[in-house]
PDB file of C-alpha atoms and ligand atoms in Angstrom:
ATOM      1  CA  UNK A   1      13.407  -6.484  38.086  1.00 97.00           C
ATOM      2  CA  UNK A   2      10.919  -3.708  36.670  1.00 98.00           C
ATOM      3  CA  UNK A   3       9.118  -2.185  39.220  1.00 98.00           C
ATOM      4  CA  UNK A   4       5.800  -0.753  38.011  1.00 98.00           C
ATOM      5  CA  UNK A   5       3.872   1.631  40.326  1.00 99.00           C
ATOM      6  CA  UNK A   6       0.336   2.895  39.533  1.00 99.00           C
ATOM      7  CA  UNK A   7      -0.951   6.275  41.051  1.00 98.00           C
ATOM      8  CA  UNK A   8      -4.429   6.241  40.444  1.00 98.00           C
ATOM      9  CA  UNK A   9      -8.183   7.170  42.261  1.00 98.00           C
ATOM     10  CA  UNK A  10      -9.146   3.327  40.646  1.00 98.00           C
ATOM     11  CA  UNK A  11      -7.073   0.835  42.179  1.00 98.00           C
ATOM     12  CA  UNK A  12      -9.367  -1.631  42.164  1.00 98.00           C
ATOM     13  CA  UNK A  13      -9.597  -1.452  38.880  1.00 98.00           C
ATOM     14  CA  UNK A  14      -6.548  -3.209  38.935  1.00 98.00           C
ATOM     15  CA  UNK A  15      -7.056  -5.767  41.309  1.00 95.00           C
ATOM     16  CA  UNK A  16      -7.136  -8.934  38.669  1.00 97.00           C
ATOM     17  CA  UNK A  17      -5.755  -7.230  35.359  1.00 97.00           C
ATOM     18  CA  UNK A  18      -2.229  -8.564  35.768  1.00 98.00           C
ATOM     19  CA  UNK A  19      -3.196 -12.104  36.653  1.00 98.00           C
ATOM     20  CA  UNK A  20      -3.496 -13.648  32.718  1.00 98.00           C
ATOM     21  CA  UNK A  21      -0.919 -14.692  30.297  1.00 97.00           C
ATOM     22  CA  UNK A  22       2.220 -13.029  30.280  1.00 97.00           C
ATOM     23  CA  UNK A  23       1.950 -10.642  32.641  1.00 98.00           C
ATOM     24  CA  UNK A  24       1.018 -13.053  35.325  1.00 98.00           C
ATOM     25  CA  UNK A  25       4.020 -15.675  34.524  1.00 98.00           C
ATOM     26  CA  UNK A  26       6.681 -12.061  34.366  1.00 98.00           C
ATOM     27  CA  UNK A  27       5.631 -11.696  37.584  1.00 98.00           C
ATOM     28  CA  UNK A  28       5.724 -15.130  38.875  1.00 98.00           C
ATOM     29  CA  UNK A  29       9.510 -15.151  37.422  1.00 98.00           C
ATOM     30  CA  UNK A  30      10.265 -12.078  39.437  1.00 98.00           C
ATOM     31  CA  UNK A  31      10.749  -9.883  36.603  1.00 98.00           C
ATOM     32  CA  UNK A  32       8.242  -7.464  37.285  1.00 98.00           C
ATOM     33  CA  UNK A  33       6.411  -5.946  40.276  1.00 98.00           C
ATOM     34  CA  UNK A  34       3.246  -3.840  39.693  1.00 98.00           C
ATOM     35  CA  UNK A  35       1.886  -1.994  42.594  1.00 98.00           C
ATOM     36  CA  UNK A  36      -1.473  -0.101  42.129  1.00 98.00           C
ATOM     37  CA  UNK A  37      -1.445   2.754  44.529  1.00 98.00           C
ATOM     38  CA  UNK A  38      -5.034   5.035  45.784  1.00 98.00           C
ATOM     39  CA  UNK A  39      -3.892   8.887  45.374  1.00 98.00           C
ATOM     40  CA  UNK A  40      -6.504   9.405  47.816  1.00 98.00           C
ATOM     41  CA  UNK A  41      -3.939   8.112  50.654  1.00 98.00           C
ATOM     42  CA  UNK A  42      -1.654  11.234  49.912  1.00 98.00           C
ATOM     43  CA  UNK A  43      -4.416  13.870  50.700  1.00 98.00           C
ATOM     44  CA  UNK A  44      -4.144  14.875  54.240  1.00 96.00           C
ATOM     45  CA  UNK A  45      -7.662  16.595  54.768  1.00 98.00           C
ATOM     46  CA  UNK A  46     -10.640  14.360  56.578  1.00 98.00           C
ATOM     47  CA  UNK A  47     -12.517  13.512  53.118  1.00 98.00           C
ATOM     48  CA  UNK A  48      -9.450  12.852  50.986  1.00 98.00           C
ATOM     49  CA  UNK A  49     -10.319  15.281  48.564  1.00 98.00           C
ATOM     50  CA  UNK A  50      -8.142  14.830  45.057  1.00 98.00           C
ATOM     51  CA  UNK A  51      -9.770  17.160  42.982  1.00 98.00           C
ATOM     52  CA  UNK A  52     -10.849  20.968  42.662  1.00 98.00           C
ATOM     53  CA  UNK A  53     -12.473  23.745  40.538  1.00 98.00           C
ATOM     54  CA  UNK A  54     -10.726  24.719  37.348  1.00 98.00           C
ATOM     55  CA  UNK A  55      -9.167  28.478  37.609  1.00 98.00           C
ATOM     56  CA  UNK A  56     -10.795  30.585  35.072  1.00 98.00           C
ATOM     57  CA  UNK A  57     -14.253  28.266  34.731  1.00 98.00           C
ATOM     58  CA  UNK A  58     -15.166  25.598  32.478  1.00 96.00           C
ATOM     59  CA  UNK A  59     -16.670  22.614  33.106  1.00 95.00           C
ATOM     60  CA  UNK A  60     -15.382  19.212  34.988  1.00 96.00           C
ATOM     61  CA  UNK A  61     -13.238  19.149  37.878  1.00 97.00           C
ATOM     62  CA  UNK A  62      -9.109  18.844  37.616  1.00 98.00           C
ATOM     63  CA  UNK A  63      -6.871  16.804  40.060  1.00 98.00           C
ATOM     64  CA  UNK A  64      -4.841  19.456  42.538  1.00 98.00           C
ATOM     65  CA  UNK A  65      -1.009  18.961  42.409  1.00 98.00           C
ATOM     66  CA  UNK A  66      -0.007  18.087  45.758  1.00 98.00           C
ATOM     67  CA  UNK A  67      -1.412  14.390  46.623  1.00 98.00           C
ATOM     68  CA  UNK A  68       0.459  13.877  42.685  1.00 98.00           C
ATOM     69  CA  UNK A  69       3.345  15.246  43.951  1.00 99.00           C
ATOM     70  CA  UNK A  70       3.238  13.697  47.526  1.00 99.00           C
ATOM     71  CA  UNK A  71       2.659  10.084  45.785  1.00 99.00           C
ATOM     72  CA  UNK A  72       5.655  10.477  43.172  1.00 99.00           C
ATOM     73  CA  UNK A  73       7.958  11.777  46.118  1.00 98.00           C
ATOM     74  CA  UNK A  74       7.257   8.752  48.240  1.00 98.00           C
ATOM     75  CA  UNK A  75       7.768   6.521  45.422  1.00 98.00           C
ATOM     76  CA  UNK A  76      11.028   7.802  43.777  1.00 98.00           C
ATOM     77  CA  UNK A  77      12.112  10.129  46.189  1.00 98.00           C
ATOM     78  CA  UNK A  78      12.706  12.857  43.598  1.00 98.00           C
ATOM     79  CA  UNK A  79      10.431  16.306  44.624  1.00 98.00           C
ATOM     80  CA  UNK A  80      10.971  17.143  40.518  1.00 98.00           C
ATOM     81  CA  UNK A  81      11.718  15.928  37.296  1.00 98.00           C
ATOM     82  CA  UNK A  82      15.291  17.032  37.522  1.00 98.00           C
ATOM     83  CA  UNK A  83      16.029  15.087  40.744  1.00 98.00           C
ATOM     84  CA  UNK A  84      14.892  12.199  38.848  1.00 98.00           C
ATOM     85  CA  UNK A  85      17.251   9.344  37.852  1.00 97.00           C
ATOM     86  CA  UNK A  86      18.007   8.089  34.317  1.00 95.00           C
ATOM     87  CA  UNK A  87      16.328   4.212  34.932  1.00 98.00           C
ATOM     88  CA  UNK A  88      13.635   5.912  36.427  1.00 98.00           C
ATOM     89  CA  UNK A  89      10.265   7.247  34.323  1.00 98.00           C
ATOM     90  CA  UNK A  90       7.121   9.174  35.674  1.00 99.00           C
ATOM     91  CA  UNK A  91       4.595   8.662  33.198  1.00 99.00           C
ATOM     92  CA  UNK A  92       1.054  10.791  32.909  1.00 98.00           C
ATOM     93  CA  UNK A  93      -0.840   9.303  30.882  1.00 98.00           C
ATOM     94  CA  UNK A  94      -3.198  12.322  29.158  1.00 98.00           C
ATOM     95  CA  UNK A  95      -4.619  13.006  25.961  1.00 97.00           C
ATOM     96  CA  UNK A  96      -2.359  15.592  25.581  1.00 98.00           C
ATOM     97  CA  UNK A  97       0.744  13.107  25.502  1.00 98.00           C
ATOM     98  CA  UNK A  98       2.626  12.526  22.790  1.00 98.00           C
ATOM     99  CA  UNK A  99       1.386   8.939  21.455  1.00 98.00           C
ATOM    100  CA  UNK A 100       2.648   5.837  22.747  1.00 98.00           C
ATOM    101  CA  UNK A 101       4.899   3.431  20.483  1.00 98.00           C
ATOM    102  CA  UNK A 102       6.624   0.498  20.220  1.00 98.00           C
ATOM    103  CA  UNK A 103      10.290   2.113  20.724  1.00 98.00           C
ATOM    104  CA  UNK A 104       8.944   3.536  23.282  1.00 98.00           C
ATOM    105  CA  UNK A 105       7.746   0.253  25.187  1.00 98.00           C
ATOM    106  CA  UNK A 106      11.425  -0.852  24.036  1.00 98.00           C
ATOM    107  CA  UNK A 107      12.664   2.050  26.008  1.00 98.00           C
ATOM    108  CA  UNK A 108      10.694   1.773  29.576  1.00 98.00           C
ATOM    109  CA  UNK A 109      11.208  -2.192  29.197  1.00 98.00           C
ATOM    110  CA  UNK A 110      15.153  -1.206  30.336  1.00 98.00           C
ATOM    111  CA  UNK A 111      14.255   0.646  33.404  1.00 98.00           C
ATOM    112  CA  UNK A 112      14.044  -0.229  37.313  1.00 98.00           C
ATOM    113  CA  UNK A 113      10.899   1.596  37.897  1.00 98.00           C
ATOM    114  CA  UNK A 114       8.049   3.467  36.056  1.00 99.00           C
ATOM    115  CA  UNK A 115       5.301   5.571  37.995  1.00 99.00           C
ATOM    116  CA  UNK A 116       2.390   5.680  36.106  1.00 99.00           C
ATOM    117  CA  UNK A 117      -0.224   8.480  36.618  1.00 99.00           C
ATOM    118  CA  UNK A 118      -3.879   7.730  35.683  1.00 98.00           C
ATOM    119  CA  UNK A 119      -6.041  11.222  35.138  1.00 93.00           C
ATOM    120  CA  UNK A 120      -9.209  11.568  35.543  1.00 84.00           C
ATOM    121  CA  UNK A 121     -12.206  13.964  35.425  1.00 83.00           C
ATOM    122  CA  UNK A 122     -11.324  17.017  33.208  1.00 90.00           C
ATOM    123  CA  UNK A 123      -7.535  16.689  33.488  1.00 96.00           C
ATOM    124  CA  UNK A 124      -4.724  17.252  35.854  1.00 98.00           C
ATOM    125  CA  UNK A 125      -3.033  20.183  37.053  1.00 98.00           C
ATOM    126  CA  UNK A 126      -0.560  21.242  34.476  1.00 98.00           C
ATOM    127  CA  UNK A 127       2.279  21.651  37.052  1.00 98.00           C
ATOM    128  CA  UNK A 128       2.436  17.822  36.738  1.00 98.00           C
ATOM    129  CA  UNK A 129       3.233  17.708  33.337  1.00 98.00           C
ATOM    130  CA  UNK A 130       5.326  20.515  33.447  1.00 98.00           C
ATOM    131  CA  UNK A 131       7.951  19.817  36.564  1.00 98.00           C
ATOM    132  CA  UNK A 132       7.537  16.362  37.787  1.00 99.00           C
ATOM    133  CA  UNK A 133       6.464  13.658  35.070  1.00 98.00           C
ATOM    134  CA  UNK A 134       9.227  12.521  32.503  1.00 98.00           C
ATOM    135  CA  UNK A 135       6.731  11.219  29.651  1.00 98.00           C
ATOM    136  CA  UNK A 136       3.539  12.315  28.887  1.00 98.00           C
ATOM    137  CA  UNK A 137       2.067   9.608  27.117  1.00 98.00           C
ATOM    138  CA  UNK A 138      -1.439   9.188  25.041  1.00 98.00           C
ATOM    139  CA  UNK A 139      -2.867   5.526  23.493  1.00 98.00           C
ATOM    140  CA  UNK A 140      -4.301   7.467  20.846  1.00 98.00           C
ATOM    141  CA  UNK A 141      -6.376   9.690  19.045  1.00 98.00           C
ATOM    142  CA  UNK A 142      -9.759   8.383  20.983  1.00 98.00           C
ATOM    143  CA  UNK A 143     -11.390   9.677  24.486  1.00 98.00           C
ATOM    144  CA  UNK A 144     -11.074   7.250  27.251  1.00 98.00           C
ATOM    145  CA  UNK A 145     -13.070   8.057  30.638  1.00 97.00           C
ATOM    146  CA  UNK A 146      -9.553   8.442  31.979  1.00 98.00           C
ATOM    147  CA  UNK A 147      -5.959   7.194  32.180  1.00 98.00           C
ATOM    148  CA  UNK A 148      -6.423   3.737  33.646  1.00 98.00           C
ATOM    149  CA  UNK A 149      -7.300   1.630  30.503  1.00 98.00           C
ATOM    150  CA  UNK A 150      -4.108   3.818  28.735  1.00 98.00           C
ATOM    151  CA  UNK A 151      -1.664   2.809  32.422  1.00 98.00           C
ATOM    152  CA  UNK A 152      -3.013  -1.148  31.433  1.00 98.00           C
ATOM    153  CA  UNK A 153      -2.331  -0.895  27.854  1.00 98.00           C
ATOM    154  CA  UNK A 154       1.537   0.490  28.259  1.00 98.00           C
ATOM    155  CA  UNK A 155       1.920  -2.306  31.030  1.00 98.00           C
ATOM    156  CA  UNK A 156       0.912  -4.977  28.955  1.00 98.00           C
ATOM    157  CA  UNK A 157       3.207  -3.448  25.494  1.00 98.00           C
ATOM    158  CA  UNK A 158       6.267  -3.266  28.592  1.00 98.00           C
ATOM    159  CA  UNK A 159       6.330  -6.313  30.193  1.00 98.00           C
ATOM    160  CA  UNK A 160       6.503  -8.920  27.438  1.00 98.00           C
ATOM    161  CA  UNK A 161       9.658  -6.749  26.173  1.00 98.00           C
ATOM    162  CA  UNK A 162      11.459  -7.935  29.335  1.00 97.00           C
ATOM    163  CA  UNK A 163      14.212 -10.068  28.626  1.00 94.00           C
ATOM    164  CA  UNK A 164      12.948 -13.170  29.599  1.00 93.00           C
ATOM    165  CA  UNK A 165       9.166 -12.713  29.916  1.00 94.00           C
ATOM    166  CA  UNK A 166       8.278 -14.417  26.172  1.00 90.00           C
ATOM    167  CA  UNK A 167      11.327 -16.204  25.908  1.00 70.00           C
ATOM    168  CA  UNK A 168      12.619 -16.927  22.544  1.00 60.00           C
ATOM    169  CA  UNK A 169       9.443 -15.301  20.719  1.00 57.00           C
ATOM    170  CA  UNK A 170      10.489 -12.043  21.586  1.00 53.00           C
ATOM    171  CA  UNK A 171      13.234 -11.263  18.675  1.00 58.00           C
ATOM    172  CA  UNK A 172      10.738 -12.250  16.060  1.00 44.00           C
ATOM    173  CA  UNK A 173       8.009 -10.344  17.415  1.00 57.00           C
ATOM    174  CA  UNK A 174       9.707  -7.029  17.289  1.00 51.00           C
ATOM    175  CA  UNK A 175      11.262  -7.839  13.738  1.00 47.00           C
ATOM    176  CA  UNK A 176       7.645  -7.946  12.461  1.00 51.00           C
ATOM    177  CA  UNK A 177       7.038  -4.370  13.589  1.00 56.00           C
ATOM    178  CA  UNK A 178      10.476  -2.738  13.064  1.00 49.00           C
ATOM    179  CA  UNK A 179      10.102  -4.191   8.735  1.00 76.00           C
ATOM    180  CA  UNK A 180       7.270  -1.829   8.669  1.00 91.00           C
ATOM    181  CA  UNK A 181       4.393  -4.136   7.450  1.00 97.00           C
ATOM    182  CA  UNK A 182       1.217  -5.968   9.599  1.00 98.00           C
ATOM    183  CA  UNK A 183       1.734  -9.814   9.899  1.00 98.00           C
ATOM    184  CA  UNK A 184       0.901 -11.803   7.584  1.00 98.00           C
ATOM    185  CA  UNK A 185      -2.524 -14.021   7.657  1.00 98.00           C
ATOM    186  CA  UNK A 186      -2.680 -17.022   9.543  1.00 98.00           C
ATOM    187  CA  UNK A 187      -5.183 -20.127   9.151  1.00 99.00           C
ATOM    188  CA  UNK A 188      -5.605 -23.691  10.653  1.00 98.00           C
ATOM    189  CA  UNK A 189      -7.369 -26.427  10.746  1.00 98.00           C
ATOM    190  CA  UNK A 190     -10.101 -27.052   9.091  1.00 98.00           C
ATOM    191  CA  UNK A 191      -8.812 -26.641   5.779  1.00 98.00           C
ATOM    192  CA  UNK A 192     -12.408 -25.738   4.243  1.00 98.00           C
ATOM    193  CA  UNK A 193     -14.848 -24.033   6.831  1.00 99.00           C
ATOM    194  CA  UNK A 194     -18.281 -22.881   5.841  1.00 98.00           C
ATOM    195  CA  UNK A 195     -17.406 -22.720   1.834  1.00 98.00           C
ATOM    196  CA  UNK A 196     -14.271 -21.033   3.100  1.00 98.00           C
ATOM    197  CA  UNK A 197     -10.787 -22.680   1.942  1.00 98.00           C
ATOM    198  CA  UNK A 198      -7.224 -22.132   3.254  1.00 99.00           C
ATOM    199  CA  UNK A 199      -5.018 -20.375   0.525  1.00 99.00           C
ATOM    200  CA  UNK A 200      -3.702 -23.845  -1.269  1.00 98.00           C
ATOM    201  CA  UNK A 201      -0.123 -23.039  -0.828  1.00 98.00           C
ATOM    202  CA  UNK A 202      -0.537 -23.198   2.495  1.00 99.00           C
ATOM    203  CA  UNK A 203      -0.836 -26.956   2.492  1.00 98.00           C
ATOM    204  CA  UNK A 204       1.680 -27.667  -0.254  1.00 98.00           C
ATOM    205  CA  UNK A 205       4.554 -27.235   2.266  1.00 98.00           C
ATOM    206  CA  UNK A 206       6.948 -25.793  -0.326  1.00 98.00           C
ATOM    207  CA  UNK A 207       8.399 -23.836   2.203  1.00 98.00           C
ATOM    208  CA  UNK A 208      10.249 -21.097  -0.489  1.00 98.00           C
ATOM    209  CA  UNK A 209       6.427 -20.496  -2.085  1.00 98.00           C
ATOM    210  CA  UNK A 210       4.881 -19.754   1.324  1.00 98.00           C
ATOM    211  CA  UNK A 211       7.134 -17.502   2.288  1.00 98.00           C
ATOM    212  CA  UNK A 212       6.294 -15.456  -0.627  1.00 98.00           C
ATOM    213  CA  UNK A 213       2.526 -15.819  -0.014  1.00 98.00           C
ATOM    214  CA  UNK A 214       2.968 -14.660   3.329  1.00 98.00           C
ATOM    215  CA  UNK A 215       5.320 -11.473   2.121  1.00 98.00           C
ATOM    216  CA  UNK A 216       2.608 -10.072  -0.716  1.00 98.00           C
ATOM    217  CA  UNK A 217      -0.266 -11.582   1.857  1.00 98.00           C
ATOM    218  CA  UNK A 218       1.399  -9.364   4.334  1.00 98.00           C
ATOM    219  CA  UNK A 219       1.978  -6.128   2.216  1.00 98.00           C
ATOM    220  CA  UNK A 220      -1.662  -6.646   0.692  1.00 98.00           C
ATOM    221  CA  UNK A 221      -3.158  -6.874   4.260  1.00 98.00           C
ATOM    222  CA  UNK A 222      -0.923  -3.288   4.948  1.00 98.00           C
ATOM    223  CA  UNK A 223      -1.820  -1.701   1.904  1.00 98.00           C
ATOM    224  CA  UNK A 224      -5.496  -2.097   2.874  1.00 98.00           C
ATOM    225  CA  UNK A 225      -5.644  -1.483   6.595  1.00 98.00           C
ATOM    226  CA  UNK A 226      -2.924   0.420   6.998  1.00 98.00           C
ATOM    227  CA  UNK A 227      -1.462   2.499   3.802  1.00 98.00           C
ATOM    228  CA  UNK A 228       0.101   4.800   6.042  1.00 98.00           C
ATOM    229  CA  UNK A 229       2.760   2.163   7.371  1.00 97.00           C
ATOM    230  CA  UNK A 230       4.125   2.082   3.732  1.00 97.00           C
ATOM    231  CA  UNK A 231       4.657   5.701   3.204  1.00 93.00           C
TER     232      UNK A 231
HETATM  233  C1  LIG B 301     -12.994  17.894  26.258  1.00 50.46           C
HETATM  234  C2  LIG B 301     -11.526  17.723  26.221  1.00 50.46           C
HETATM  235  N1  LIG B 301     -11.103  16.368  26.549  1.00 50.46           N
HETATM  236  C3  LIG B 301      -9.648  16.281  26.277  1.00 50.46           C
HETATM  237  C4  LIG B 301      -9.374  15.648  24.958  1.00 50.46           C
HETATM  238  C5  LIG B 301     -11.376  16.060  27.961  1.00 50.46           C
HETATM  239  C6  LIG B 301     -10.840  14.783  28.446  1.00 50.46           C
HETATM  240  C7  LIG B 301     -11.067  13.592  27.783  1.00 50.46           C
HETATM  241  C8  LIG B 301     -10.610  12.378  28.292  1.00 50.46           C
HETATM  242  C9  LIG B 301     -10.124  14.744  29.638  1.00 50.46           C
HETATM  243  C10 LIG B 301      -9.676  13.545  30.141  1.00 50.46           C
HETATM  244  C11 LIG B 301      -9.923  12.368  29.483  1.00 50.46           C
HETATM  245  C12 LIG B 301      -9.460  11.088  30.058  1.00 50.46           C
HETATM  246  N2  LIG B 301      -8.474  10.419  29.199  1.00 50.46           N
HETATM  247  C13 LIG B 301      -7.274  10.106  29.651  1.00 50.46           C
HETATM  248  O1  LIG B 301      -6.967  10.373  30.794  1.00 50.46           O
HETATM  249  C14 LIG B 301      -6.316   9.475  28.761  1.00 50.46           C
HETATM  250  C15 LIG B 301      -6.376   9.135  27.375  1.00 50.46           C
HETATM  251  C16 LIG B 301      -7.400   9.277  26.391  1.00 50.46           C
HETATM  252  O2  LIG B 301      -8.517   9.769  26.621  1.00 50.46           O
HETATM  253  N3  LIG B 301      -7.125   8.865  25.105  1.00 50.46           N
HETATM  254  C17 LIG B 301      -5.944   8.290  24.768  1.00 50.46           C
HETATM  255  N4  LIG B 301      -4.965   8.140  25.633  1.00 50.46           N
HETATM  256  C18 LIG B 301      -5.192   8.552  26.934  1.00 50.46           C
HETATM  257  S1  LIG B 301      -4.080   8.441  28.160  1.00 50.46           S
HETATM  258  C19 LIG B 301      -5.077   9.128  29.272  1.00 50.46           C
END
């Protein structure tokens, strides 16, 4: 069981994001448990303040360390990265992190427990990402209003990695990324749309000939939205 808890100022944002698809039938098998948490219940002053004036000016407001630090302590235990344990991750998600991949989904999938950390407004305190997280993770090279559609995106690329939570899909699925290359183009019925035909080989059902279809198809597709996959 994967136990997935979300630190965040949002979590409503939350409420029905994990209720579709796989995510909802992982946790309905007991393979997963996602808890969205409100860092505001860590502050201990009357108006729950999370956030504060840079040091040395600028613009924007940053979150202050200790409801962070408060929330990850209650939920792991561990007052620092070093105290810690090996199946456990604390995750800040930040456009600072170092960008989020597939072996890396691969890797949190085999843990008991990842603590996600959503920033918001200008950023978070850097004492976060430099003594207590273990990963500090970014989607990619965009800007996102903070770190809660990043936390939903890395749930969604863990959980169907579980062993159990596609069933026997999940070997091909990661064979398709680890060859390198985008899938290959897909098409069903009708077989003419609009003026718009299904490749003919896929209807001859000479198995050997679609297969190679689907393996130029495939590097064609790459080569044109992606040329950097084949470098
Ligand atoms: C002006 C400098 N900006 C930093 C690049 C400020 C800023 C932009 C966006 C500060 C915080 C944010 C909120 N974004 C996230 O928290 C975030 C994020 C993202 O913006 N892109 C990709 N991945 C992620 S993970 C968290």
């Amino acid at each position: 069981m994967l136990r997935v808890d979300i630190i965040t100022i949002f979590p409503d944002y939350f409420r029905e994001a994990f209720d579709y698809g796989i995510i909802r039938r992982a946790k309905a098998a007991g393979l997963v448990d996602i808890q969205p948490h409100d860092l505001r219940s860590w502050t201990s002053d009357r108006h729950h303040v999370v956030d504060d004036r840079p040091f040395g000016g600028g613009d924007g407001m940053v979150l202050k360390p200790e409801p962070i630090f408060a929330a990850v302590e209650s939920l792991t235990s561990a007052r620092r990265r070093e105290d810690i344990p090996g199946g456990k991750r604390v995750v800040l998600l930040s456009p600072q992190g170092k960008q989020f991949t597939q072996s890396q989904a691969s890797e949190f999938a085999k843990c008991e427990q990842l603590v996600l950390i959503c920033g918001r407004y200008e950023g978070v305190d850097e004492r976060v990402a430099e003594s207590l997280v273990t990963d500090e993770v970014s989607i990619g090279d965009y800007v996102l209003s903070g770190g809660e559609p990043a936390a939903l995106v890395l749930v969604d690329a863990v959980i169907r990695l579980i062993p159990g939570a596609l069933g026997s899909e999940t070997s091909a699925t990661t064979e398709s990324f680890s060859d390198g290359l985008l899938d290959y183009p897909h098409y069903t019925r009708p077989p003419e749309f609009e003026n718009m035909r299904v490749p003919e080989v896929l209807l001859t059902g000479h198995h050997a000939d679609i297969a190679k279809w689907r393996r130029e198809a495939a590097e064609e597709k790459t080569r044109k939205n992606r040329p950097d996959l084949l470098k």
